[in-house]
Amino acid sequence: MQVGDKSLNYSSLQILRLDQNYLGDQLSDSVRSNIFAYLISLKSLNLSANGITNLHTSTFAPLTNLTNLDLSYNNIGTLDIMQSSLTNLLNIDLHVNSIHTIAGNLRIGLEIKAKKRNSTFGIDLRNNTLDYSCENLDFLNWLYGHQRNMKGFELYVFQLSDGKIMDCAWFRNNISHLDANCRSYTLIIVMCCIGISSALATVMGGVIYRHRWKLRYLLFMSRKRFFGYRRLPDYTVIENYRFNAFISYAEDNIRFILDEIIPKLETENVSLCLHQRHFLPGNAISDNIIQAIQSSRKTIVILSEAFLRSKCCMYEFNMARMESIYSRQDRVCLVIVMLEHVPHNKMPLEMLRWIQENSYSEYTHERDGQVMFWERLVSAIR
């Protein structure tokens, strides 16, 4: 005869003792655990010594009038049962089990029900090994705050992370320290992780930013080496450059290029590489710039405030600087022409350092000064 047999009327049953049976497997199974479906009037249920290790959360859901639940002498580790329908459950006997913790929703439910009924709840956790750790801190604090609701609390024991078993007196004296230690360690670990991550990100960002042009240049050269073509060397001349100079300038200075640079230098048989003439349509701008720099003996930067505002111009300057440092064996291939006075505080650090370490030519409108300027520029190119 089964409890859930419809042929029998159990609706008025109030006390049921099922201790010392073997219902553990059935009560943990979601399909077979509904054996109490028709015991709507049940107030006291004894399931002691049934070999229970795990209870399905909805096992006791139909028992809306249940007030006392005896689960002693089993092997339950964590108690987590659906308690929203157990509106009258106030006493749970769990002594002699393997309880480590009690689910938070069950704890809160017991407090709310006791307050509504103007009563108290009671739990018996004697002969259990309660887990004393930071992970179980919420339950331990709740246990400490509800000592009066715990039957035989003086006999409770607690297991530390190293396996040591401590008594109730020790628990009372040390629970406040555990709370402080858990907060401290968590905060320290989080802050250390954030600090280390921030420091590494800052250092890596600084290194990458400092060497950004070098990295871009080496990346381009590696891509060209493996996926591009290589120029065949001409051993009859020192260097086989297609142009004497690549002119890097801002569009705002186009009149100076057309009226001064091109006529003056080409009259001296200086072959020039210019954007408008020699950049191949369809190629990436970065590829055209690198090709122009590597095909020219020198790169002439026409420096102005407009030049500093142009991203393409600054890219040309930095790629020519990298070419001079890493590919020309310390032979300077970058010449700066100061077209107008540019304050040092407007120059990026790379350009300011280059000007301080290398000579540059300053354009002048004086007749005598212009003669010397053009002679020096042609000499620097050749």
XYZ file of C-alpha atoms in Angstrom, residues 87-373:
287
model
C 3.465 28.248 5.073
C 3.290 26.563 8.483
C 6.636 24.772 8.688
C 8.484 26.091 11.761
C 10.385 23.105 13.168
C 12.967 20.977 11.355
C 14.953 18.202 13.037
C 18.268 17.620 11.251
C 20.422 16.135 13.993
C 22.849 13.380 12.968
C 23.269 14.307 9.298
C 26.075 15.697 7.124
C 24.729 19.232 6.982
C 27.277 21.833 5.872
C 24.853 24.645 5.180
C 21.166 25.528 4.812
C 19.948 27.301 1.679
C 19.357 31.033 2.031
C 15.774 30.988 0.757
C 14.844 28.398 3.409
C 16.413 30.497 6.164
C 14.581 33.625 5.081
C 11.322 31.705 4.720
C 11.519 30.403 8.285
C 12.043 33.931 9.642
C 9.137 35.378 7.652
C 6.717 32.607 8.658
C 7.637 32.874 12.334
C 7.104 36.630 12.260
C 3.696 36.303 10.550
C 2.531 33.724 13.102
C 4.003 35.705 15.992
C 5.951 32.602 16.912
C 9.473 31.201 16.689
C 11.074 28.605 14.470
C 13.392 25.842 15.585
C 16.134 23.789 13.926
C 18.181 20.951 15.394
C 21.662 20.702 13.857
C 23.386 18.637 16.508
C 25.881 16.010 15.315
C 26.474 17.745 12.004
C 29.808 19.040 10.766
C 29.080 22.634 9.790
C 31.449 24.160 7.240
C 33.457 27.031 8.790
C 34.765 28.973 5.762
C 34.403 32.242 3.868
C 32.184 30.532 1.294
C 29.736 29.647 4.088
C 30.018 33.001 5.885
C 26.416 34.074 5.230
C 25.022 30.915 6.863
C 27.476 31.119 9.785
C 26.477 34.718 10.530
C 22.815 33.722 10.361
C 23.495 30.812 12.697
C 25.262 33.087 15.175
C 22.382 35.564 15.107
C 19.756 32.842 15.695
C 21.396 30.790 18.431
C 18.156 30.708 20.445
C 16.395 29.008 17.541
C 18.986 26.229 17.411
C 18.213 23.233 19.624
C 21.253 22.122 21.628
C 23.431 24.865 20.152
C 26.097 24.261 22.811
C 26.785 20.866 21.206
C 27.295 22.150 17.659
C 30.695 21.525 16.015
C 32.378 23.284 13.087
C 34.903 21.993 10.581
C 37.733 24.275 9.429
C 39.277 24.185 5.955
C 42.250 22.193 7.292
C 39.934 19.511 8.741
C 40.091 20.596 12.379
C 36.864 20.301 14.398
C 36.033 23.233 16.700
C 33.284 23.523 19.326
C 30.547 26.109 19.855
C 32.550 28.239 22.322
C 35.366 28.611 19.809
C 32.813 29.516 17.127
C 31.349 32.326 19.235
C 34.789 33.800 19.907
C 36.048 33.671 16.298
C 33.072 34.306 14.003
C 33.712 38.068 14.067
C 37.324 37.471 12.985
C 36.215 35.277 10.093
C 33.926 38.043 8.899
C 36.795 40.561 9.001
C 39.295 38.182 7.395
C 36.968 37.249 4.549
C 36.286 40.894 3.783
C 39.977 41.752 3.963
C 41.142 38.911 1.766
C 38.466 39.497 -0.810
C 39.176 43.208 -0.969
C 42.935 42.666 -1.052
C 42.692 40.039 -3.787
C 40.381 42.181 -5.899
C 42.505 45.307 -5.420
C 45.726 43.417 -6.153
C 44.272 41.933 -9.328
C 43.014 45.331 -10.460
C 46.312 46.979 -9.543
C 48.460 44.388 -11.305
C 46.230 44.425 -14.386
C 46.266 48.231 -14.495
C 50.036 48.342 -14.048
C 50.640 45.783 -16.796
C 48.222 47.550 -19.125
C 49.896 50.904 -18.430
C 53.410 49.527 -18.979
C 52.434 47.693 -22.147
C 50.525 50.711 -23.417
C 53.504 52.961 -22.699
C 55.933 50.622 -24.448
C 53.681 50.246 -27.465
C 53.050 53.995 -27.650
C 56.728 54.826 -27.325
C 57.708 52.401 -30.087
C 54.534 52.742 -32.161
C 56.288 54.049 -35.269
C 59.007 51.449 -35.041
C 56.383 48.715 -34.751
C 54.421 50.065 -37.706
C 57.573 50.305 -39.803
C 58.766 46.798 -38.888
C 55.279 45.421 -39.521
C 55.270 46.955 -42.984
C 58.771 45.713 -43.745
C 57.872 42.195 -42.598
C 54.756 42.219 -44.748
C 56.759 43.452 -47.698
C 59.484 40.880 -47.136
C 57.110 37.932 -47.130
C 54.344 39.124 -49.444
C 55.870 41.878 -51.576
C 58.698 42.106 -54.092
C 62.374 42.828 -53.523
C 64.432 45.296 -55.459
C 67.407 43.662 -57.197
C 70.693 45.311 -56.159
C 72.851 47.066 -58.714
C 76.461 46.428 -57.683
C 77.852 48.923 -60.216
C 76.609 51.873 -58.129
C 76.578 52.521 -54.413
C 72.768 52.654 -54.229
C 70.186 52.126 -56.927
C 67.662 54.860 -56.027
C 65.065 55.900 -58.545
C 64.770 59.471 -57.193
C 67.094 61.881 -55.489
C 64.433 63.144 -53.107
C 60.895 62.498 -51.991
C 59.139 65.755 -51.032
C 56.829 65.489 -48.037
C 54.580 68.528 -47.617
C 51.123 69.653 -46.552
C 48.565 70.667 -49.166
C 48.488 74.183 -47.646
C 52.068 74.629 -48.872
C 51.444 73.516 -52.464
C 52.328 76.960 -53.895
C 55.792 76.783 -52.317
C 56.308 73.359 -53.875
C 55.140 74.415 -57.329
C 56.779 77.830 -57.383
C 60.013 77.165 -55.507
C 60.919 73.543 -54.796
C 60.239 71.958 -58.172
C 61.768 74.705 -60.397
C 64.854 75.239 -58.215
C 65.741 71.598 -57.638
C 64.887 70.180 -61.053
C 66.981 72.937 -62.630
C 69.887 71.374 -60.694
C 69.016 67.950 -62.177
C 67.582 66.680 -58.898
C 64.922 64.052 -59.624
C 61.922 64.466 -57.335
C 59.232 62.058 -56.166
C 55.915 63.852 -55.610
C 52.471 62.715 -54.510
C 50.703 63.929 -57.619
C 53.235 62.434 -60.023
C 54.296 59.107 -58.642
C 51.744 57.684 -56.182
C 50.065 54.694 -57.856
C 46.254 54.856 -57.981
C 44.601 51.940 -56.216
C 47.504 51.316 -53.834
C 47.127 51.991 -50.138
C 48.460 55.401 -49.136
C 50.802 53.799 -46.600
C 52.241 51.540 -49.314
C 52.773 54.495 -51.659
C 54.512 56.473 -48.911
C 56.894 53.655 -47.963
C 57.659 52.958 -51.614
C 58.421 56.630 -52.221
C 60.735 56.816 -49.194
C 62.607 53.648 -50.097
C 62.938 54.667 -53.753
C 64.481 58.050 -52.869
C 67.954 58.896 -51.652
C 66.539 61.509 -49.277
C 63.151 62.510 -47.884
C 62.672 66.295 -47.694
C 60.130 67.401 -45.063
C 58.695 70.890 -45.652
C 57.879 71.665 -42.042
C 55.022 74.027 -41.182
C 52.136 74.130 -38.747
C 49.914 72.725 -41.503
C 52.353 69.801 -41.808
C 51.982 69.032 -38.100
C 48.176 68.987 -38.420
C 48.231 66.440 -41.245
C 48.176 62.759 -40.254
C 49.571 61.691 -43.628
C 52.447 64.146 -43.333
C 53.328 62.954 -39.850
C 53.176 59.372 -41.100
C 55.655 60.272 -43.882
C 58.001 61.930 -41.374
C 57.970 58.987 -38.968
C 58.409 56.366 -41.687
C 61.359 58.325 -43.115
C 62.794 58.535 -39.598
C 62.435 54.767 -39.149
C 63.994 54.170 -42.575
C 66.974 56.310 -41.621
C 67.434 54.511 -38.285
C 66.835 50.887 -39.252
C 67.516 50.503 -42.986
C 70.193 52.989 -44.071
C 73.017 51.902 -41.752
C 73.143 55.230 -39.900
C 73.152 57.254 -43.149
C 70.639 60.019 -42.554
C 68.034 60.066 -45.299
C 65.717 62.628 -43.681
C 66.198 66.347 -44.258
C 63.940 68.907 -42.599
C 63.259 72.279 -44.183
C 61.790 74.783 -41.721
C 59.412 76.682 -44.008
C 58.110 78.878 -41.184
C 58.762 79.289 -37.497
C 57.091 76.474 -35.606
C 57.119 76.715 -31.781
C 58.685 73.711 -30.087
C 55.611 73.172 -27.893
C 53.583 72.412 -31.035
C 55.956 69.731 -32.251
C 55.522 66.077 -31.247
C 58.329 64.646 -29.155
C 59.745 62.539 -32.009
C 60.155 65.533 -34.297
C 61.574 67.772 -31.575
C 64.151 65.138 -30.680
C 65.108 64.668 -34.329
C 65.612 68.412 -34.835
C 67.744 68.624 -31.697
C 69.949 65.693 -32.756
C 70.227 66.495 -36.491
C 70.794 69.654 -38.499
C 67.971 71.268 -40.499
C 67.614 73.988 -43.113
C 65.615 77.134 -42.458
C 63.981 78.824 -45.426
C 64.414 82.586 -45.704
C 62.985 85.290 -47.951
C 66.247 87.261 -48.056
C 67.989 87.193 -51.435
C 71.449 86.305 -50.155
C 70.040 83.847 -47.679
C 68.035 82.075 -50.396
C 71.161 81.473 -52.492
C 72.853 79.792 -49.560
C 69.648 77.878 -48.681
